[in-house]
Tab-separated table of C-alpha atoms in Angstrom:
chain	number	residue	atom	x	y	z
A	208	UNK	CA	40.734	36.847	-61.672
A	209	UNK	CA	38.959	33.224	-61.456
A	210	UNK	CA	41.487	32.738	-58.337
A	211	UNK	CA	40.830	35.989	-56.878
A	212	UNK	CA	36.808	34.896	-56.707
A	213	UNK	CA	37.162	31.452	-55.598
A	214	UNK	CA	39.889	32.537	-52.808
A	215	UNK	CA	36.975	35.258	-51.496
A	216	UNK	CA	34.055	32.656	-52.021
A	217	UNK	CA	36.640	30.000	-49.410
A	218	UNK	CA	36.683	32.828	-47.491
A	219	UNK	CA	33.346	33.958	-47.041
A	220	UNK	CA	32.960	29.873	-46.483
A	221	UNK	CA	35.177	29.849	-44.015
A	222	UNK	CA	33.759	33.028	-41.901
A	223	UNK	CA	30.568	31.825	-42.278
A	224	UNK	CA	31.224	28.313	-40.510
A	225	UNK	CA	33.143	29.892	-37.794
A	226	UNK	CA	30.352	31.914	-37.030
A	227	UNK	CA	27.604	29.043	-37.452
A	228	UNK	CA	30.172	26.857	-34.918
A	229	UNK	CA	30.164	29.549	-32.403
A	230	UNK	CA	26.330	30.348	-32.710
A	231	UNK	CA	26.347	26.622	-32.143
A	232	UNK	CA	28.644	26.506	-29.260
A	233	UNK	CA	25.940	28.703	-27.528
A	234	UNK	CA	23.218	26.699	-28.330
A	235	UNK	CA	21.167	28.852	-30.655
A	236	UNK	CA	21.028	27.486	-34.036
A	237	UNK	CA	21.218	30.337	-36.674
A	238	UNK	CA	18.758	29.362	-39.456
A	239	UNK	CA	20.295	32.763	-41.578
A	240	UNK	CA	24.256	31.848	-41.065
A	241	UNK	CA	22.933	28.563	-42.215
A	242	UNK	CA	21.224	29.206	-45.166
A	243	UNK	CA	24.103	31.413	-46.344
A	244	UNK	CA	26.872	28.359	-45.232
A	245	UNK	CA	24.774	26.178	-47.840
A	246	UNK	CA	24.295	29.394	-50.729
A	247	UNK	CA	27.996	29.717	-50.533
A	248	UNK	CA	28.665	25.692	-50.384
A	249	UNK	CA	26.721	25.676	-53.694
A	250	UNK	CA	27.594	28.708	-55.347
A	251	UNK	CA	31.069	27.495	-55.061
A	252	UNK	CA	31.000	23.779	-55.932
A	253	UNK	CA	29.079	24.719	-59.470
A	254	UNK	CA	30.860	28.395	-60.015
A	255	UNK	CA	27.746	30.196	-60.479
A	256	UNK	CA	28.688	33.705	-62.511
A	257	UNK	CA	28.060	36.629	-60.146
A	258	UNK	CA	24.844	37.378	-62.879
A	259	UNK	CA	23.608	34.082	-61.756
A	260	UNK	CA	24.530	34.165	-58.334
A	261	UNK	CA	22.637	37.164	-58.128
A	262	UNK	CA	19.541	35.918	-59.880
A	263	UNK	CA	18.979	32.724	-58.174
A	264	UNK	CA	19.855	33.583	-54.724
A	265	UNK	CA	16.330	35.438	-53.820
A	266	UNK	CA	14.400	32.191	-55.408
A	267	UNK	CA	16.834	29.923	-53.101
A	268	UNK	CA	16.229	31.671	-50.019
A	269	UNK	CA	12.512	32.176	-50.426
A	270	UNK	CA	12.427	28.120	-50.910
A	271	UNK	CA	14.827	27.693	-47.818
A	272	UNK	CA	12.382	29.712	-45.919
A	273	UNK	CA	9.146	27.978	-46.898
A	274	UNK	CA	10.732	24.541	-46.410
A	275	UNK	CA	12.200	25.582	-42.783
A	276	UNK	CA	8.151	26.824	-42.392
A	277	UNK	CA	7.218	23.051	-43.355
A	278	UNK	CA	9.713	21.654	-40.980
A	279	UNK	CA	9.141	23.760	-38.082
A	280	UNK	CA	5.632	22.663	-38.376
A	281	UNK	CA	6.243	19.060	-38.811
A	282	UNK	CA	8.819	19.172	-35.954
A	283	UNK	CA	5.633	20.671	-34.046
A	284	UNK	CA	3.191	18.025	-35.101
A	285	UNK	CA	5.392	15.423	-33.571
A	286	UNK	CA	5.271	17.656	-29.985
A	287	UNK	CA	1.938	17.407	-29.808
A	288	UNK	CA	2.092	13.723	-30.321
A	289	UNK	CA	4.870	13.064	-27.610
A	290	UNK	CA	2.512	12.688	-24.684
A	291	UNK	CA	1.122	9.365	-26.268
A	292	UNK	CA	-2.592	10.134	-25.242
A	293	UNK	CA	-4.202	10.900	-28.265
A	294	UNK	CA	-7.219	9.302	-29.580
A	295	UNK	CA	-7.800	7.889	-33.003
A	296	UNK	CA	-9.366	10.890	-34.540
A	297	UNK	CA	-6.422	13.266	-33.123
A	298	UNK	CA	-3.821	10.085	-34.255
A	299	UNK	CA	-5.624	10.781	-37.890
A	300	UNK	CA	-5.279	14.431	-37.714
A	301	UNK	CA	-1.842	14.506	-37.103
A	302	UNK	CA	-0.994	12.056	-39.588
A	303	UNK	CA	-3.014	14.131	-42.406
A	304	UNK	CA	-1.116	17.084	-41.163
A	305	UNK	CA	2.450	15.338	-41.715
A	306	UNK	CA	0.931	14.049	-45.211
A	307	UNK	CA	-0.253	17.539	-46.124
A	308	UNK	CA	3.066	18.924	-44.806
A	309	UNK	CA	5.421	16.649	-47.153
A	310	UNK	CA	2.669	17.525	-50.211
A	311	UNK	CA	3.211	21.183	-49.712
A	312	UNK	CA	7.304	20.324	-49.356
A	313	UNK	CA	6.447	18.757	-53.228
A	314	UNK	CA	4.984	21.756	-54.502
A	315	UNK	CA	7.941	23.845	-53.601
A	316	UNK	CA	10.330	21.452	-54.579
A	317	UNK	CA	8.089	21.317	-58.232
A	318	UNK	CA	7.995	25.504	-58.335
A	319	UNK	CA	11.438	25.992	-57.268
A	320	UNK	CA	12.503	23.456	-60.124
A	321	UNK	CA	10.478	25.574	-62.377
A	322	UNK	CA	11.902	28.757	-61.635
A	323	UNK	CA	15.660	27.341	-61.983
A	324	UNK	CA	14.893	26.092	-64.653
A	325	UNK	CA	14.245	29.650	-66.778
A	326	UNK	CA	17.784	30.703	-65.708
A	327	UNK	CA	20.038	27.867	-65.892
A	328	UNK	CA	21.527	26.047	-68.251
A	329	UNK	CA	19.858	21.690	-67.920
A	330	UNK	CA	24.006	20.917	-66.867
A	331	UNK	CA	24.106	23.928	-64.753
A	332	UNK	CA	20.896	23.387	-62.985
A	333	UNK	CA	21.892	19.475	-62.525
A	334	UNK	CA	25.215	20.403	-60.821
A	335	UNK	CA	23.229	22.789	-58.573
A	336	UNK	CA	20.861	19.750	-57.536
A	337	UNK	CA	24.082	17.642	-57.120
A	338	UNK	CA	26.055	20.478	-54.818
A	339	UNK	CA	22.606	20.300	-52.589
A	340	UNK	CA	22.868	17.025	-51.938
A	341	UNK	CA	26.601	17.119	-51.364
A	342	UNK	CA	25.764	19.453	-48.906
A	343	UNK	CA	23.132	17.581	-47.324
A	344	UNK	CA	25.402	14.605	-47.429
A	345	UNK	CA	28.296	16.563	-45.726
A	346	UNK	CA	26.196	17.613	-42.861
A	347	UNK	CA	25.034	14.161	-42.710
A	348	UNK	CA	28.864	12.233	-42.365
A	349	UNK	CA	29.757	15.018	-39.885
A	350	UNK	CA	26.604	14.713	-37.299
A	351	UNK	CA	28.082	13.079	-34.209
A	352	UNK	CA	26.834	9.593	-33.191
A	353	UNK	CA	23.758	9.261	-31.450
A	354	UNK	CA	19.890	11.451	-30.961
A	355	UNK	CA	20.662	14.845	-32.014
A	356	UNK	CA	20.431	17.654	-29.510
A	357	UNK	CA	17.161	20.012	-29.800
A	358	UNK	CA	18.286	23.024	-31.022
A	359	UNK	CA	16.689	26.499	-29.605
A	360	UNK	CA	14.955	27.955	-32.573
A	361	UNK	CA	14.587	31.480	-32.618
C-alpha cells in the first residue's frame, strides 16, 4: 500500500513537470502547474498522510498565492525604476515600497508558521520547512547559466 502511494505521488511528479516543461517551452510560465510541482515535491519528500495532505494544502496555496502577489509587485517596483530618471523622493518611494513588500512577505511567512504549526507534529513541520528549501535549492542548481529570461505572466 505505502508503494502503491509513493509510485502515484512519482507519478503525478512526473506529469506535472512534463507539463510545466512544455508550458515552458512556449514561453508562458504556469504559476498553478508550479505551485502543484512544489505541493507534490513536498508532500512526497516528508510523506504527508492523505489527512494531512488534505489539511495543509489550502493554507499552502493561499501562502503561495499571497507571496507570488508580493513578488509580482516587487518585480513591478523594479520596472518602474528601469528608466533611471527618478528623483530622490520617487528613489525613496520605491525603496519604502520594496521594504514594505519584504515586511508583508514576514507576516505571511510568521502566519503561515502559525497555522502549520496547529496541525503538524514540531519534526513533521521541520521536514516540511526542509523539503521547501530542497525545492528551492533544486530549482536553484538546475537554472541555466547566465540573466534569466522574463517569463510572460499571465
Amino acid at each position: 500500500m505505502r508503494n502503491l502511494r509513493i509510485y502515484s505521488q512519482l507519478l503525478l511528479l512526473c506529469l506535472t513537470l512534463i507539463t510545466t516543461q512544455a508550458q515552458n517551452r512556449r514561453g508562458k510560465f504556469d504559476i498553478s502547474a508550479f505551485h502543484d510541482k512544489k505541493w507534490e515535491f513536498i508532500i512526497t519528500e516528508i510523506s504527508l498522510s492523505p489527512a494531512e495532505a488534505n489539511a495543509i494544502k489550502p493554507l499552502f496555496l493561499d501562502y503561495e498565492k499571497k507571496n507570488w502577489e508580493l513578488h509580482n509587485n516587487t518585480r513591478e517596483l523594479f520596472r518602474q525604476s528601469r528608466s533611471g530618471n527618478l528623483t530622490e523622493n520617487q528613489y525613496r518611494d520605491l525603496n519604502d515600497k520594496m521594504i514594505n513588500n519584504e515586511i508583508k512577505r514576514s507576516q505571511y511567512l510568521r502566519e503561515y508558521h502559525l497555522k502549520l504549526r496547529k496541525l503538524l507534529k514540531p519534526n513533521v513541520l521541520f521536514r516540511y520547512y526542509r523539503a521547501e528549501k530542497n525545492f528551492e535549492r533544486q530549482l536553484l542548481n538546475k537554472r541555466p547559466a547566465g540573466p534569466p529570461p522574463t517569463p510572460e505572466i499571465q
